[in-house]
Tab-separated table of C-alpha atoms in Angstrom:
chain	number	residue	atom	x	y	z
A	1	MET	CA	14.144	9.291	-52.018
A	2	LYS	CA	13.175	12.784	-53.171
A	3	ILE	CA	9.664	14.800	-52.642
A	4	LYS	CA	9.269	14.549	-56.821
A	5	GLU	CA	9.646	11.033	-56.957
A	6	ILE	CA	7.930	9.480	-54.336
A	7	GLN	CA	5.308	12.113	-56.799
A	8	ARG	CA	5.779	9.784	-59.711
A	9	LEU	CA	5.380	7.061	-57.636
A	10	LEU	CA	1.477	7.465	-56.063
A	11	LYS	CA	0.997	8.477	-59.692
A	12	GLU	CA	2.048	5.294	-61.595
A	13	GLU	CA	0.927	3.084	-58.897
A	14	ALA	CA	-2.765	4.583	-58.719
A	15	ASP	CA	-4.099	1.627	-59.828
A	16	SER	CA	-2.530	-0.836	-57.586
A	17	ILE	CA	-1.735	0.711	-53.826
A	18	ALA	CA	-2.601	0.330	-50.598
A	19	PHE	CA	-1.699	2.105	-47.905
A	20	LEU	CA	-1.540	1.331	-44.189
A	21	ILE	CA	-1.300	4.634	-41.568
A	22	GLY	CA	-0.360	4.263	-38.103
A	23	ASN	CA	-1.010	7.432	-34.701
A	24	GLY	CA	1.876	9.091	-36.581
A	25	ILE	CA	-0.051	10.973	-38.796
A	26	ASN	CA	-2.812	12.166	-34.921
A	27	LEU	CA	0.381	13.656	-33.776
A	28	HIS	CA	1.714	15.850	-36.715
A	29	TYR	CA	-1.700	17.168	-36.517
A	30	LYS	CA	-2.761	17.634	-33.424
A	31	ASN	CA	0.927	17.365	-31.369
A	32	ASP	CA	0.417	15.340	-28.993
A	33	THR	CA	-2.738	16.204	-27.700
A	34	VAL	CA	-4.525	12.712	-28.809
A	35	SER	CA	-1.553	10.317	-28.204
A	36	TRP	CA	-1.650	6.897	-27.547
A	37	GLN	CA	0.689	7.151	-24.898
A	38	ASN	CA	-1.039	9.753	-22.641
A	39	LEU	CA	-3.617	8.144	-22.745
A	40	LEU	CA	-3.158	4.452	-21.048
A	41	LEU	CA	-0.566	7.479	-18.727
A	42	GLN	CA	-4.369	8.164	-17.537
A	43	LEU	CA	-5.478	4.579	-16.971
A	44	TRP	CA	-2.422	4.225	-15.594
A	45	ASN	CA	-2.795	6.627	-12.729
A	46	ARG	CA	-6.651	6.399	-12.599
A	47	TYR	CA	-6.224	2.584	-11.515
A	48	ASN	CA	-3.039	1.982	-10.500
A	49	ALA	CA	-3.294	4.767	-6.601
A	50	ASP	CA	0.577	3.201	-5.898
A	51	ARG	CA	2.694	4.741	-8.281
A	52	TYR	CA	1.565	8.136	-10.250
A	53	LEU	CA	3.501	8.001	-13.757
A	54	GLU	CA	4.408	10.911	-15.952
A	55	GLU	CA	6.156	9.087	-18.832
A	56	ILE	CA	6.376	5.276	-19.030
A	57	PRO	CA	9.076	4.478	-18.246
A	58	ASP	CA	12.237	3.170	-21.443
A	59	GLY	CA	11.996	-0.306	-22.496
A	60	VAL	CA	7.995	-1.273	-21.610
A	61	THR	CA	6.089	-0.965	-25.223
A	62	PHE	CA	2.594	0.267	-24.788
A	63	ILE	CA	2.090	-3.681	-24.867
A	64	GLU	CA	3.732	-4.050	-21.690
A	65	PHE	CA	2.561	-1.536	-19.886
A	66	TYR	CA	-1.225	-2.388	-20.313
A	67	ASP	CA	-0.626	-5.766	-19.471
A	68	ALA	CA	1.784	-4.161	-15.962
A	69	LEU	CA	-1.432	-1.919	-15.902
A	70	GLU	CA	-4.109	-5.377	-15.580
A	71	ILE	CA	-1.230	-7.441	-13.550
A	72	GLN	CA	-1.988	-5.002	-11.448
A	73	ASN	CA	-5.998	-4.834	-11.214
A	74	ILE	CA	-6.266	-8.609	-11.991
A	75	HIS	CA	-7.994	-9.517	-8.722
A	76	LEU	CA	-11.648	-7.014	-10.026
A	77	GLU	CA	-13.916	-8.769	-12.682
A	78	ASP	CA	-14.007	-8.529	-16.430
A	79	PHE	CA	-11.204	-5.184	-15.569
A	80	GLY	CA	-9.666	-5.534	-19.348
A	81	ASN	CA	-13.512	-5.180	-20.660
A	82	ARG	CA	-13.633	-2.208	-18.458
A	83	LEU	CA	-10.547	-0.922	-19.783
A	84	GLN	CA	-11.696	-1.644	-23.763
A	85	LYS	CA	-15.118	0.830	-22.553
A	86	VAL	CA	-13.004	3.808	-20.379
A	87	VAL	CA	-10.814	3.529	-23.917
A	88	GLN	CA	-14.154	4.441	-25.789
A	89	GLU	CA	-14.766	6.696	-23.811
A	90	GLU	CA	-12.012	8.856	-24.178
A	91	MET	CA	-10.780	8.558	-27.720
A	92	ILE	CA	-14.858	9.388	-29.062
A	93	GLN	CA	-14.205	13.127	-27.783
A	94	TRP	CA	-11.084	13.277	-29.355
A	95	ASN	CA	-11.502	15.989	-32.113
A	96	ALA	CA	-10.614	15.673	-36.155
A	97	SER	CA	-7.802	17.827	-37.769
A	98	GLU	CA	-8.759	18.459	-40.736
A	99	ASP	CA	-5.366	19.584	-41.821
A	100	GLN	CA	-5.159	16.364	-42.477
A	101	ASN	CA	-7.492	16.112	-45.398
A	102	LEU	CA	-4.924	17.329	-47.080
A	103	ILE	CA	-2.730	13.385	-47.472
A	104	LEU	CA	-7.005	11.672	-47.354
A	105	LYS	CA	-8.242	13.367	-49.811
A	106	ARG	CA	-5.256	13.367	-52.254
A	107	ILE	CA	-6.101	9.105	-51.379
A	108	GLN	CA	-9.949	9.479	-51.458
A	109	GLY	CA	-8.907	11.089	-55.290
A	110	MET	CA	-7.189	8.186	-55.851
A	111	ASN	CA	-10.286	5.631	-54.708
A	112	ALA	CA	-7.558	3.519	-53.222
A	113	PRO	CA	-7.749	2.036	-49.007
A	114	ILE	CA	-6.587	3.110	-46.230
A	115	LEU	CA	-5.292	0.509	-42.824
A	116	THR	CA	-5.282	1.537	-40.177
A	117	THR	CA	-3.409	0.786	-36.719
A	118	ASN	CA	-5.751	3.170	-35.504
A	119	PHE	CA	-8.787	2.768	-33.428
A	120	ASP	CA	-10.503	6.537	-33.587
A	121	LYS	CA	-12.104	7.312	-36.142
A	122	LEU	CA	-10.859	10.683	-36.229
A	123	MET	CA	-10.191	10.329	-40.268
A	124	SER	CA	-13.462	8.167	-41.349
A	125	GLU	CA	-15.623	11.607	-39.747
A	126	THR	CA	-12.943	14.112	-40.878
A	127	LEU	CA	-13.727	13.676	-44.276
A	128	LYS	CA	-17.919	11.978	-43.446
A	129	LEU	CA	-17.213	9.301	-44.563
A	130	SER	CA	-20.490	6.855	-43.299
A	131	PHE	CA	-19.988	3.338	-41.907
A	132	HIS	CA	-20.861	-0.225	-44.277
A	133	LYS	CA	-19.648	-3.289	-43.900
A	134	ILE	CA	-19.420	-6.097	-46.940
A	135	LYS	CA	-22.844	-7.987	-46.463
A	136	GLN	CA	-21.768	-11.554	-47.281
A	137	ALA	CA	-19.605	-11.529	-44.592
A	138	LYS	CA	-20.468	-12.645	-41.199
A	139	PHE	CA	-20.283	-9.959	-38.460
A	140	THR	CA	-18.786	-9.885	-35.045
A	141	ASP	CA	-18.548	-7.370	-32.460
A	142	TYR	CA	-14.788	-8.448	-31.671
A	143	TYR	CA	-12.722	-8.754	-34.511
A	144	PRO	CA	-15.291	-6.282	-36.946
A	145	TRP	CA	-12.940	-7.143	-39.794
A	146	SER	CA	-15.301	-6.595	-42.523
A	147	SER	CA	-16.560	-3.726	-41.123
A	148	TYR	CA	-15.001	0.020	-42.768
A	149	TYR	CA	-15.756	3.967	-43.747
A	150	SER	CA	-16.541	4.585	-47.047
A	151	TYR	CA	-18.845	7.304	-49.266
A	152	GLN	CA	-19.178	4.723	-51.037
A	153	GLU	CA	-20.273	1.124	-50.894
A	154	LEU	CA	-18.465	-2.391	-52.219
A	155	ILE	CA	-18.055	-5.069	-53.049
A	156	LYS	CA	-14.782	-6.240	-52.638
A	157	PRO	CA	-12.537	-4.787	-49.857
A	158	SER	CA	-9.864	-3.630	-52.280
A	159	ASP	CA	-12.742	-2.816	-55.132
A	160	GLY	CA	-12.009	1.235	-53.762
A	161	PHE	CA	-11.194	3.777	-51.313
A	162	GLY	CA	-12.158	2.968	-47.865
A	163	ILE	CA	-10.753	3.158	-44.098
A	164	TRP	CA	-10.068	-0.008	-42.655
A	165	HIS	CA	-9.491	-0.122	-38.723
A	166	LEU	CA	-6.646	-3.492	-37.635
A	167	ASN	CA	-7.159	-3.448	-34.021
A	168	GLY	CA	-9.857	-2.378	-33.562
A	169	MET	CA	-12.210	-0.078	-34.008
A	170	ILE	CA	-13.634	2.192	-30.652
A	171	LYS	CA	-17.300	2.222	-32.366
A	172	TYR	CA	-17.432	-1.148	-31.090
A	173	HIS	CA	-16.055	-1.845	-27.402
A	174	ARG	CA	-15.176	-5.598	-27.456
A	175	SER	CA	-12.453	-4.637	-30.664
A	176	ILE	CA	-10.156	-2.203	-29.319
A	177	LYS	CA	-7.521	-4.297	-28.648
A	178	LEU	CA	-4.735	-3.462	-25.505
A	179	GLY	CA	-2.991	-6.372	-24.521
A	180	LEU	CA	-0.474	-8.548	-25.812
A	181	SER	CA	-3.402	-11.999	-25.068
A	182	GLN	CA	-6.008	-9.909	-27.201
A	183	TYR	CA	-3.275	-9.177	-30.299
A	184	MET	CA	-2.398	-12.558	-30.478
A	185	GLY	CA	-6.473	-12.924	-30.656
A	186	ASN	CA	-5.671	-11.513	-33.388
A	187	VAL	CA	-2.840	-13.005	-35.064
A	188	GLU	CA	-5.313	-16.079	-34.336
A	189	ARG	CA	-7.998	-15.266	-36.394
A	190	ALA	CA	-5.647	-14.032	-39.086
A	191	ARG	CA	-4.746	-16.971	-39.268
A	192	LYS	CA	-7.446	-19.879	-39.363
A	193	LEU	CA	-8.913	-16.959	-42.147
A	194	ILE	CA	-4.496	-17.378	-44.107
A	195	HIS	CA	-4.787	-21.389	-43.962
A	196	LYS	CA	-8.038	-22.674	-43.461
A	197	LYS	CA	-8.219	-25.807	-45.522
A	198	PRO	CA	-10.262	-25.054	-48.333
A	199	ARG	CA	-11.150	-21.357	-48.692
A	200	ASN	CA	-7.089	-21.065	-47.997
A	201	ILE	CA	-5.484	-18.620	-49.596
A	202	TYR	CA	-3.460	-20.458	-51.543
A	203	ALA	CA	-6.375	-22.483	-52.933
A	204	SER	CA	-7.200	-18.794	-54.316
A	205	GLN	CA	-6.166	-17.980	-57.682
A	206	LYS	CA	-8.887	-19.595	-60.230
A	207	ASN	CA	-11.861	-17.049	-59.075
A	208	GLY	CA	-9.915	-14.662	-56.097
A	209	ILE	CA	-12.104	-15.859	-53.534
A	210	TRP	CA	-10.693	-17.261	-49.808
A	211	ASN	CA	-11.599	-17.134	-46.081
A	212	GLY	CA	-10.295	-13.644	-45.590
A	213	SER	CA	-11.558	-11.695	-49.112
A	214	THR	CA	-14.226	-10.405	-47.218
A	215	THR	CA	-12.613	-8.469	-44.831
A	216	TRP	CA	-9.393	-5.618	-45.095
A	217	LEU	CA	-6.719	-9.441	-45.439
A	218	ASP	CA	-7.864	-9.148	-49.145
A	219	ILE	CA	-6.865	-5.431	-48.424
A	220	LEU	CA	-2.724	-5.618	-47.570
A	221	PHE	CA	-2.026	-9.096	-49.890
A	222	ASN	CA	-3.768	-8.453	-53.028
A	223	LYS	CA	-3.049	-4.276	-52.909
A	224	SER	CA	0.191	-2.417	-53.225
A	225	ILE	CA	1.317	-1.681	-48.855
A	226	PHE	CA	2.386	2.306	-49.180
A	227	ILE	CA	3.335	2.382	-45.884
A	228	PHE	CA	3.663	5.582	-43.223
A	229	GLY	CA	2.806	6.596	-39.908
A	230	LEU	CA	3.651	3.932	-38.325
A	231	GLY	CA	6.356	2.954	-36.065
A	232	LEU	CA	6.720	-0.671	-37.139
A	233	ASP	CA	9.524	-1.850	-34.134
A	234	GLU	CA	9.924	-4.631	-32.881
A	235	THR	CA	5.957	-4.125	-30.675
A	236	GLU	CA	4.361	-4.456	-33.944
A	237	VAL	CA	3.637	-8.657	-32.755
A	238	PHE	CA	0.401	-8.333	-35.611
A	239	ILE	CA	1.524	-6.108	-38.324
A	240	ARG	CA	4.860	-8.064	-39.360
A	241	TRP	CA	3.212	-11.039	-39.085
A	242	LEU	CA	0.680	-10.421	-41.214
A	243	LEU	CA	3.963	-8.764	-44.122
A	244	VAL	CA	6.065	-12.941	-43.243
A	245	GLU	CA	2.175	-14.226	-44.013
A	246	ARG	CA	1.857	-11.998	-47.606
A	247	ALA	CA	5.400	-12.461	-48.304
A	248	LYS	CA	5.315	-16.305	-48.210
A	249	TYR	CA	1.838	-16.463	-50.588
A	250	TYR	CA	4.291	-14.017	-52.805
A	251	LYS	CA	7.010	-16.645	-52.747
A	252	LYS	CA	5.355	-19.031	-53.910
A	253	TYR	CA	3.078	-16.797	-55.992
A	254	GLU	CA	5.081	-14.875	-57.460
A	255	ASN	CA	1.965	-13.894	-60.029
A	256	LYS	CA	0.919	-12.344	-57.010
A	257	ARG	CA	3.314	-10.602	-56.197
A	258	LYS	CA	3.063	-6.346	-54.821
A	259	LYS	CA	4.942	-3.598	-54.124
A	260	GLY	CA	5.632	-2.390	-50.283
A	261	TRP	CA	6.925	0.440	-49.072
A	262	TYR	CA	7.613	1.971	-45.685
A	263	VAL	CA	8.892	6.116	-44.829
A	264	MET	CA	10.608	6.688	-42.512
A	265	LYS	CA	12.109	10.167	-40.952
A	266	GLY	CA	15.568	10.453	-42.046
A	267	ASN	CA	19.142	10.571	-43.585
A	268	SER	CA	20.955	7.739	-44.989
A	269	ASN	CA	23.901	8.790	-41.367
A	270	ASP	CA	20.448	8.371	-39.074
A	271	THR	CA	19.765	5.274	-37.789
A	272	ILE	CA	17.786	2.588	-37.891
A	273	THR	CA	18.286	-0.446	-36.123
A	274	GLU	CA	20.634	-3.896	-38.985
A	275	GLY	CA	17.315	-6.500	-37.639
A	276	LYS	CA	14.229	-3.225	-39.395
A	277	LYS	CA	16.021	-3.132	-42.138
A	278	PHE	CA	17.321	-6.536	-42.114
A	279	PHE	CA	13.216	-7.164	-41.866
A	280	LEU	CA	12.046	-4.582	-44.024
A	281	LYS	CA	13.963	-6.095	-47.301
A	282	SER	CA	13.203	-10.389	-45.653
A	283	VAL	CA	9.065	-8.980	-46.331
A	284	GLY	CA	9.996	-7.063	-49.466
A	285	ILE	CA	9.874	-4.534	-48.164
A	286	GLU	CA	11.453	-0.112	-50.043
A	287	LEU	CA	13.076	1.347	-46.957
A	288	ILE	CA	12.409	5.798	-47.864
A	289	ARG	CA	13.848	7.886	-45.984
A	290	MET	CA	12.868	11.961	-46.004
A	291	ASN	CA	14.279	13.785	-43.809
A	292	ASN	CA	11.066	15.304	-41.550
A	293	TYR	CA	7.638	15.373	-41.109
A	294	LYS	CA	6.390	17.566	-43.054
A	295	GLU	CA	8.127	15.842	-46.299
A	296	ILE	CA	6.684	13.719	-45.332
A	297	TYR	CA	2.845	14.415	-43.936
A	298	GLU	CA	2.112	18.278	-46.433
A	299	GLU	CA	4.606	18.174	-49.335
A	300	ILE	CA	4.767	14.702	-50.866
A	301	TRP	CA	1.007	14.947	-51.001
A	302	LYS	CA	0.539	18.542	-52.640
C-alpha cells in the first residue's frame, strides 16, 4: 500500500480508530539502546554465572528465555518479584526521544487511544502526559488495566486519547509480565472479563456496559485497530488470543464489527509465513506491507 493510501485511511477512520504499538517505535528512534532483548541479556548475565551470553540463541522466544533464567534461579526466594523490580529500575533510566512525537502528536490530534505492549513510559514522558485511572473501576497493581496516561480524564477508555499498557507498566513493578505463567495470568483475567456472566461482553448489546468496559479491553473490542511496531508472531500468545476473541465477538454481532490493519516492512516477494498470513486473515486483520521502516515510522505520519 502506498503512503498516500495509508494517510487517506488514517484520515477516513480517525473517528473510530485506535493504535496498537509495540517496541518497534523505540528501536526505530533509539537505535536499539532501549532494546528489550538487551535488557534480558543483562539480566541473564547478572543472575547466571555459569554461562555468559552475548546474544539470545536462535529458536528461543524472549518469554522462554526469561523462563529459562527463572528456572536457573528457582532456589532463590521470590526471584520473579525481584526481577520485576530490576526491570522497573532499568527501564526508569531509559530516556524518551522527541523524534517519536511525529507519530504520537498525530495520534493525539486524532483523539485516538493507544494500546501498547511496552512496559516503559517513553511515549507518555515525551508528551508530558499525566497518570489517570477510570474512577468507577476497581484497582489492582497486578493488572492496572483501568490506568492510563493522557492530558485528559476519560469516562470510558474508548472515549479519547490515552496510552494504555497491555502487559504491565513500570509504575507498578508487579504488573510487569515477563514469563509464560505471567502471560497466562493475563489470559485468565481477560477471559473472565470477556465471558463471565451476567455482565460478559455478549450481554452488553443494550447499554454497552460489561465486565471489561472500564479497562483497555473496551478499546480493543470497540475500535478499529491499526497495529505497527509489533512482531505479532506465534510467541505473542496473549495478543493473538485477544484478536481471536475479538473476531468471535464480531462473528456473532456483525453490527459491532470493526476493522483491523497490521503494518510490516516488506514487499510481496518477502517471506512471511503462510501461517501468519492465515492467522491475520482469520481474525479480520488486513496485512499492509511498506517498503521500509522510514515509511512506517516517519513518512505516513507527515
